[in-house]
């Protein structure tokens, strides 16, 4: 088996005999070291005076926690700044002077195991492979946890005379770093949101691939859906397609709702058998290389929309297109949402009489998307090239068992917008044509 990404091959060649992990052997490949270094420099530049701590994830128990959620997934901020997967790692950013390009980033990882671990997949530890993948000249060895903890890696002594919970030795390490510099702790969320809201080239590479895989899965569902199938069968087709293309997991629990279930925004049961007159609303996307798309399509199980379904569909589509057309640097998400609701109101005709259809548009238009499906970042800020967000209008009429949502991942470009999920058919005519093709192909 060969590694597929060779952008840091010269560095990695030096450590070829060591297990290299941290996405280096995952479908997404490694994050280029130069980008990791640029992100850490931006962190120091952006953070106020103080000490900021980013903890890696912990390994979950396959006995005490639900197995389907228990594969190791790195903390987003930790992965963003290091490019590695390393349980219980700790990144400490020290900034003695706000706005300065000085400061320091320290990385603490567990020591390399003395011998091969026959039970667990290998992860990056404090060795030369870790240095090569992160681009850090030094990685410090993290003081060992005294015993494993569930629910976090720091805990206060418990009240009521019970035995004191183990204390993570990293807490005192960070406390002494802060005390030595006369610094206080800086919360990470705002700073990391400011950094992560504009995606760099490697982030966009990952999000594009997650979007392509997600679109392919929606195409499969359209081609292979037949009335009478159960929602879980359609969900299986979608999630199989994600995994077949190297997606590590779903970006969020798949929503596969037919008939009246199409009107439940976060329907996650997938237990109903479909009927010929149903619409099917699928809101599902793949996570690939730590980035997730967010993609919704609505289609008729019969292969042809009824006139009523089509009229509602076209109104949602027109609303979405108006919002995409309005996207460009300088505008805000709030302005685009106002414009979209106005479009829906003005084009409702008597479709939702009495009144217009906006009363059935019961959620927001957009959110940031990236490593998290609802990604971090400030919402008041005007759009800039490299930002990625969803545009997802919907109309949900439970009394008619009719819910329609159309959702795409939109990249802000220098002049406007690029739809990263456009490979999933979006117009009613495109959807019906693909469904007809699926039937002709006998699938
Ligand atoms: N998939 C969840 C959302 O669209 O926000
Ligand atoms: Mn969304
Ligand atoms: Mn969605």
XYZ file of C-alpha atoms and ligand atoms in Angstrom:
450
model
C 0.000 0.000 0.000
C 1.422 3.414 -0.901
C 0.834 6.783 0.665
C -1.262 8.957 -1.590
C -0.018 12.408 -0.583
C 3.658 13.246 -0.919
C 3.802 16.981 -0.274
C 5.982 16.514 2.806
C 7.677 13.406 1.476
C 11.184 14.772 1.927
C 10.593 15.210 5.641
C 8.662 12.008 6.017
C 11.376 10.006 4.269
C 13.622 10.646 7.266
C 11.142 8.870 9.488
C 9.888 6.244 7.062
C 10.383 3.363 9.451
C 8.154 4.899 12.117
C 4.370 4.657 12.128
C 3.143 7.945 10.671
C -0.366 8.835 11.615
C -2.232 12.094 12.047
C -4.108 11.741 8.754
C -0.852 10.978 6.902
C -2.199 7.551 5.983
C -5.864 8.586 5.864
C -7.655 9.389 2.597
C -7.256 13.099 3.343
C -3.457 12.849 3.660
C -1.376 15.153 5.869
C -1.905 18.871 6.285
C 1.081 20.651 4.671
C 3.503 21.694 7.397
C 3.835 25.227 6.003
C 0.085 25.751 6.493
C 0.213 24.421 10.049
C 3.033 26.844 10.811
C 1.059 29.709 9.254
C -2.012 28.831 11.343
C 0.007 28.804 14.573
C 1.611 32.133 13.666
C -1.881 33.550 13.026
C -3.028 32.199 16.386
C -0.265 34.087 18.208
C -1.006 37.220 16.197
C -4.750 37.037 16.877
C -4.906 36.029 20.526
C -4.793 38.614 23.303
C -2.072 38.616 25.945
C -2.260 35.384 27.922
C -2.097 31.624 27.700
C -4.465 29.659 25.491
C -4.809 25.889 25.860
C -6.182 23.478 23.261
C -6.743 19.938 24.482
C -6.771 16.970 22.136
C -9.613 14.496 22.417
C -9.686 11.510 24.731
C -10.231 7.918 23.769
C -13.750 6.809 24.484
C -14.744 3.605 26.211
C -16.226 1.030 23.863
C -18.037 -0.438 26.851
C -19.456 2.602 28.634
C -20.191 4.760 25.597
C -22.064 4.011 22.411
C -19.745 2.136 20.036
C -20.911 3.864 16.868
C -19.635 7.166 18.254
C -16.485 5.814 19.827
C -13.886 5.878 17.098
C -11.186 8.385 17.928
C -11.855 11.758 16.378
C -9.432 14.541 17.107
C -10.579 17.851 18.576
C -11.057 20.293 15.697
C -8.897 23.104 17.076
C -6.151 20.683 17.999
C -6.174 19.116 14.519
C -6.320 22.540 12.860
C -3.166 23.678 14.660
C -1.178 20.437 14.650
C -2.471 18.219 11.804
C -2.212 15.154 14.029
C -4.427 12.790 15.966
C -2.912 12.345 19.405
C -5.103 11.407 22.388
C -4.627 13.622 25.445
C -2.214 15.948 23.671
C -2.152 19.573 24.817
C -1.216 22.629 22.809
C -0.297 25.732 24.783
C -0.034 29.113 23.045
C 1.773 31.773 25.058
C 1.399 35.395 24.047
C 3.141 37.883 26.369
C 2.155 40.896 24.302
C -1.204 41.334 22.468
C -0.971 41.796 18.724
C 2.688 40.870 18.601
C 4.168 38.393 16.184
C 6.202 37.010 19.079
C 5.023 34.393 21.501
C 5.409 30.671 21.526
C 3.451 27.503 20.865
C 4.292 24.428 22.946
C 2.986 20.973 22.161
C 2.795 18.206 24.758
C 2.155 14.664 23.558
C 2.285 11.303 25.243
C 5.613 9.517 25.084
C 6.105 6.989 22.300
C 5.118 3.515 23.555
C 8.158 1.378 24.437
C 6.795 -1.551 22.429
C 4.133 -2.235 19.833
C 0.602 -1.884 21.221
C -1.351 -4.905 20.007
C -4.708 -3.483 21.137
C -4.916 0.040 19.748
C -4.314 1.737 16.430
C -1.138 3.788 16.574
C -1.415 7.542 17.133
C 1.118 10.313 16.908
C 3.325 10.648 19.971
C 6.244 12.794 21.081
C 8.803 11.496 18.582
C 10.395 12.439 15.273
C 7.268 11.468 13.322
C 5.309 13.942 15.427
C 7.840 16.668 14.684
C 7.728 15.943 10.947
C 3.938 16.039 10.779
C 3.465 19.143 12.902
C 6.460 21.136 11.696
C 7.395 21.851 15.309
C 11.083 21.593 16.148
C 10.323 20.327 19.643
C 7.541 18.255 21.143
C 7.470 17.940 24.909
C 6.499 14.760 26.689
C 3.216 15.156 28.464
C 3.220 14.083 32.128
C 1.291 10.813 32.314
C -2.291 10.808 33.531
C -2.347 8.991 36.842
C -5.384 7.011 35.771
C -7.791 7.375 32.882
C -10.694 9.739 33.321
C -14.101 9.687 31.728
C -15.700 13.019 30.837
C -12.683 15.272 30.635
C -9.066 15.382 31.567
C -9.245 17.673 34.532
C -11.329 17.241 37.636
C -11.614 18.786 41.075
C -11.692 16.643 44.206
C -15.209 15.343 44.754
C -17.350 16.467 47.669
C -18.939 14.121 50.195
C -15.902 12.279 51.411
C -15.415 10.289 48.214
C -11.941 9.595 46.967
C -10.471 12.605 45.184
C -10.612 12.311 41.418
C -7.235 12.165 39.717
C -5.853 15.541 38.727
C -4.393 16.011 35.275
C -0.729 16.978 35.805
C -0.961 19.246 32.729
C -3.087 21.651 34.770
C -0.155 22.500 37.024
C 2.209 22.635 34.040
C -0.010 25.261 32.383
C -0.520 27.098 35.686
C 3.222 27.449 36.174
C 3.721 28.664 32.595
C 1.054 31.313 33.187
C 2.432 32.301 36.610
C 5.998 32.608 35.288
C 4.877 35.092 32.634
C 2.262 36.856 34.797
C -0.360 35.761 32.265
C -3.955 34.641 32.575
C -5.870 32.036 30.607
C -7.465 33.108 27.322
C -10.655 31.282 26.245
C -10.135 29.628 22.889
C -13.539 29.773 21.170
C -13.566 33.355 19.903
C -9.941 33.319 18.790
C -10.259 29.955 17.032
C -13.512 31.062 15.383
C -11.765 34.104 13.923
C -9.004 31.875 12.529
C -11.149 29.022 11.231
C -13.882 31.083 9.588
C -11.673 31.787 6.537
C -10.528 28.507 5.029
C -6.998 28.025 3.652
C -6.084 25.929 0.617
C -5.841 22.623 2.449
C -9.123 23.188 4.249
C -10.815 23.946 0.933
C -9.300 20.830 -0.620
C -10.873 18.761 2.136
C -14.222 20.541 2.055
C -14.414 20.188 -1.739
C -13.853 16.456 -1.486
C -16.388 16.064 1.334
C -18.843 18.010 -0.828
C -18.202 15.851 -3.916
C -18.680 12.631 -1.965
C -21.855 13.970 -0.381
C -23.249 14.980 -3.780
C -22.453 11.537 -5.162
C -24.383 9.932 -2.292
C -27.442 12.094 -3.009
C -27.248 11.119 -6.676
C -27.169 7.450 -5.680
C -30.223 7.905 -3.478
C -32.150 9.591 -6.292
C -31.208 6.922 -8.801
C -31.990 3.960 -6.576
C -35.041 5.101 -4.599
C -38.279 3.265 -5.340
C -41.652 3.668 -3.603
C -42.023 1.046 -0.912
C -38.417 1.287 0.241
C -37.895 2.015 3.899
C -36.178 5.189 4.967
C -33.362 3.163 6.498
C -32.683 1.495 3.160
C -32.187 4.874 1.542
C -30.037 6.002 4.468
C -27.877 2.900 3.994
C -27.310 3.764 0.328
C -26.248 7.272 1.262
C -23.895 6.294 4.064
C -22.438 3.391 2.093
C -21.529 5.834 -0.657
C -19.806 8.151 1.828
C -17.661 5.380 3.236
C -16.929 3.803 -0.121
C -15.253 7.068 -1.138
C -13.097 7.265 1.961
C -15.275 9.427 4.196
C -14.374 8.638 7.784
C -17.837 9.224 9.164
C -21.050 11.154 8.666
C -20.740 14.874 9.292
C -23.912 14.740 11.409
C -26.707 12.206 11.933
C -28.324 11.625 8.541
C -31.842 12.986 8.113
C -33.856 10.768 5.764
C -37.505 11.784 6.028
C -40.322 10.747 3.714
C -43.906 11.989 3.659
C -44.778 13.824 6.858
C -41.266 13.134 8.197
C -39.963 15.569 5.574
C -41.486 18.338 7.713
C -39.478 17.415 10.857
C -36.266 19.413 10.672
C -33.947 17.021 12.483
C -35.847 13.746 11.938
C -33.310 11.007 12.675
C -35.314 7.795 13.044
C -35.423 6.548 9.429
C -38.147 4.035 10.298
C -40.961 4.719 7.852
C -41.847 2.852 4.700
C -42.248 5.174 1.717
C -45.301 5.544 -0.513
C -45.472 6.536 -4.196
C -46.831 10.058 -3.535
C -44.211 10.967 -0.932
C -41.465 13.484 -1.164
C -38.185 12.324 0.361
C -36.022 14.897 2.138
C -32.417 13.833 2.681
C -30.129 16.082 4.713
C -26.900 14.089 4.903
C -23.226 14.715 4.263
C -19.874 13.036 4.535
C -16.955 14.003 6.726
C -13.704 13.563 4.804
C -10.323 14.487 6.251
C -11.982 16.300 9.186
C -14.254 18.476 7.026
C -17.961 17.958 6.523
C -20.333 19.161 3.864
C -23.991 19.916 4.680
C -26.305 18.954 1.844
C -30.063 18.606 1.502
C -32.101 17.483 -1.463
C -35.822 16.768 -1.735
C -37.199 14.494 -4.431
C -40.393 12.591 -5.265
C -40.292 8.845 -4.513
C -42.335 8.191 -7.669
C -39.749 9.934 -9.828
C -42.132 12.792 -10.752
C -43.165 15.733 -8.573
C -46.925 16.377 -8.349
C -47.892 19.890 -9.557
C -48.310 21.017 -5.936
C -44.976 19.554 -4.830
C -43.323 21.104 -7.870
C -44.759 24.559 -7.174
C -43.484 24.538 -3.584
C -40.167 23.090 -4.745
C -39.662 25.820 -7.327
C -40.376 28.523 -4.765
C -37.728 27.114 -2.417
C -35.293 26.786 -5.315
C -35.908 30.372 -6.472
C -35.336 31.582 -2.917
C -32.081 29.689 -2.697
C -30.896 30.981 -6.068
C -31.685 34.576 -5.063
C -29.539 34.089 -1.947
C -26.666 32.530 -3.916
C -26.836 35.385 -6.443
C -26.571 37.913 -3.591
C -23.449 36.292 -2.114
C -20.212 38.200 -2.551
C -17.500 39.726 -0.362
C -18.733 42.555 1.829
C -22.336 41.454 2.390
C -23.402 39.797 5.646
C -25.311 36.573 6.193
C -28.055 38.604 7.877
C -28.501 40.709 4.724
C -28.706 37.587 2.550
C -31.287 36.046 4.876
C -33.445 39.183 4.769
C -33.271 39.191 0.988
C -34.167 35.479 0.792
C -37.223 35.826 3.001
C -38.351 38.821 0.970
C -37.970 36.783 -2.228
C -40.074 33.947 -0.824
C -42.744 36.384 0.377
C -42.912 38.215 -2.942
C -43.076 35.029 -5.014
C -45.528 33.022 -2.889
C -48.587 33.999 -4.932
C -51.468 32.074 -3.375
C -49.420 28.918 -2.777
C -49.748 29.271 0.992
C -52.902 31.399 1.124
C -54.076 32.960 3.279
C -50.725 34.670 3.777
C -47.397 33.858 2.166
C -45.082 30.869 2.471
C -42.532 32.453 4.823
C -44.597 31.268 7.788
C -43.531 27.748 6.803
C -39.850 28.761 6.522
C -39.194 28.098 10.192
C -35.407 28.157 10.502
C -32.452 30.337 9.611
C -31.053 30.482 6.101
C -27.369 29.860 6.760
C -24.552 28.835 9.039
C -20.786 28.438 8.693
C -19.666 24.967 7.644
C -16.235 23.350 7.865
C -14.749 21.042 10.465
C -18.060 21.249 12.318
C -21.302 21.136 10.412
C -22.284 24.296 12.297
C -18.784 25.662 12.184
C -17.239 28.281 14.435
C -16.918 31.928 13.453
C -18.481 35.323 14.067
C -21.826 35.917 12.332
C -21.793 39.710 12.265
C -18.769 39.854 10.015
C -19.027 40.785 6.313
C -18.230 37.903 3.976
C -14.676 37.447 2.736
C -13.222 35.122 0.080
C -12.517 31.714 1.601
C -15.512 31.694 3.943
C -17.856 28.728 3.553
C -21.469 28.626 4.627
C -24.767 26.939 3.820
C -27.734 28.411 2.007
C -30.750 26.324 2.950
C -34.264 27.712 2.592
C -37.178 25.399 3.303
C -40.959 25.208 3.412
C -42.579 22.685 5.762
C -46.343 22.064 5.635
C -47.158 19.180 8.018
C -50.861 19.188 7.088
C -49.884 18.241 3.550
C -47.013 15.911 4.550
C -44.882 18.190 2.410
C -41.461 19.422 3.457
C -38.958 20.845 0.994
C -35.446 21.990 1.856
C -32.624 22.641 -0.585
C -29.220 23.129 0.994
C -25.776 23.644 -0.533
C -22.277 24.481 0.664
C -21.283 27.868 -0.701
C -17.721 29.190 -0.955
C -17.300 32.960 -1.046
C -14.972 33.852 -3.934
C -13.322 37.158 -4.877
C -16.300 38.080 -7.038
C -19.246 36.068 -5.774
C -20.026 32.495 -4.815
C -19.144 28.955 -5.811
C -21.524 26.116 -5.030
C -19.337 23.241 -3.786
C -22.215 20.732 -3.738
C -23.617 21.562 -7.155
C -23.007 18.022 -8.459
C -26.192 16.982 -6.662
C -29.088 17.786 -9.062
C -30.929 20.853 -7.870
C -33.684 21.781 -10.306
C -36.852 19.666 -10.473
C -36.101 18.812 -14.102
C -32.551 17.647 -13.289
C -33.825 15.530 -10.403
C -36.561 13.886 -12.484
C -34.064 13.213 -15.301
C -31.595 11.515 -12.941
C -34.353 9.452 -11.341
C -35.522 8.354 -14.804
C -31.937 7.424 -15.681
C -31.751 5.305 -12.506
C -34.906 3.473 -13.521
C -33.685 2.897 -17.074
C -30.481 1.462 -15.684
C -32.552 -1.056 -13.738
C -31.247 0.166 -10.404
N -27.780 19.330 8.750
C -28.103 20.264 9.761
C -28.313 21.594 9.190
O -28.650 21.711 8.043
O -28.095 22.592 9.807
Mn -27.267 23.252 7.460
Mn -28.234 20.168 6.626
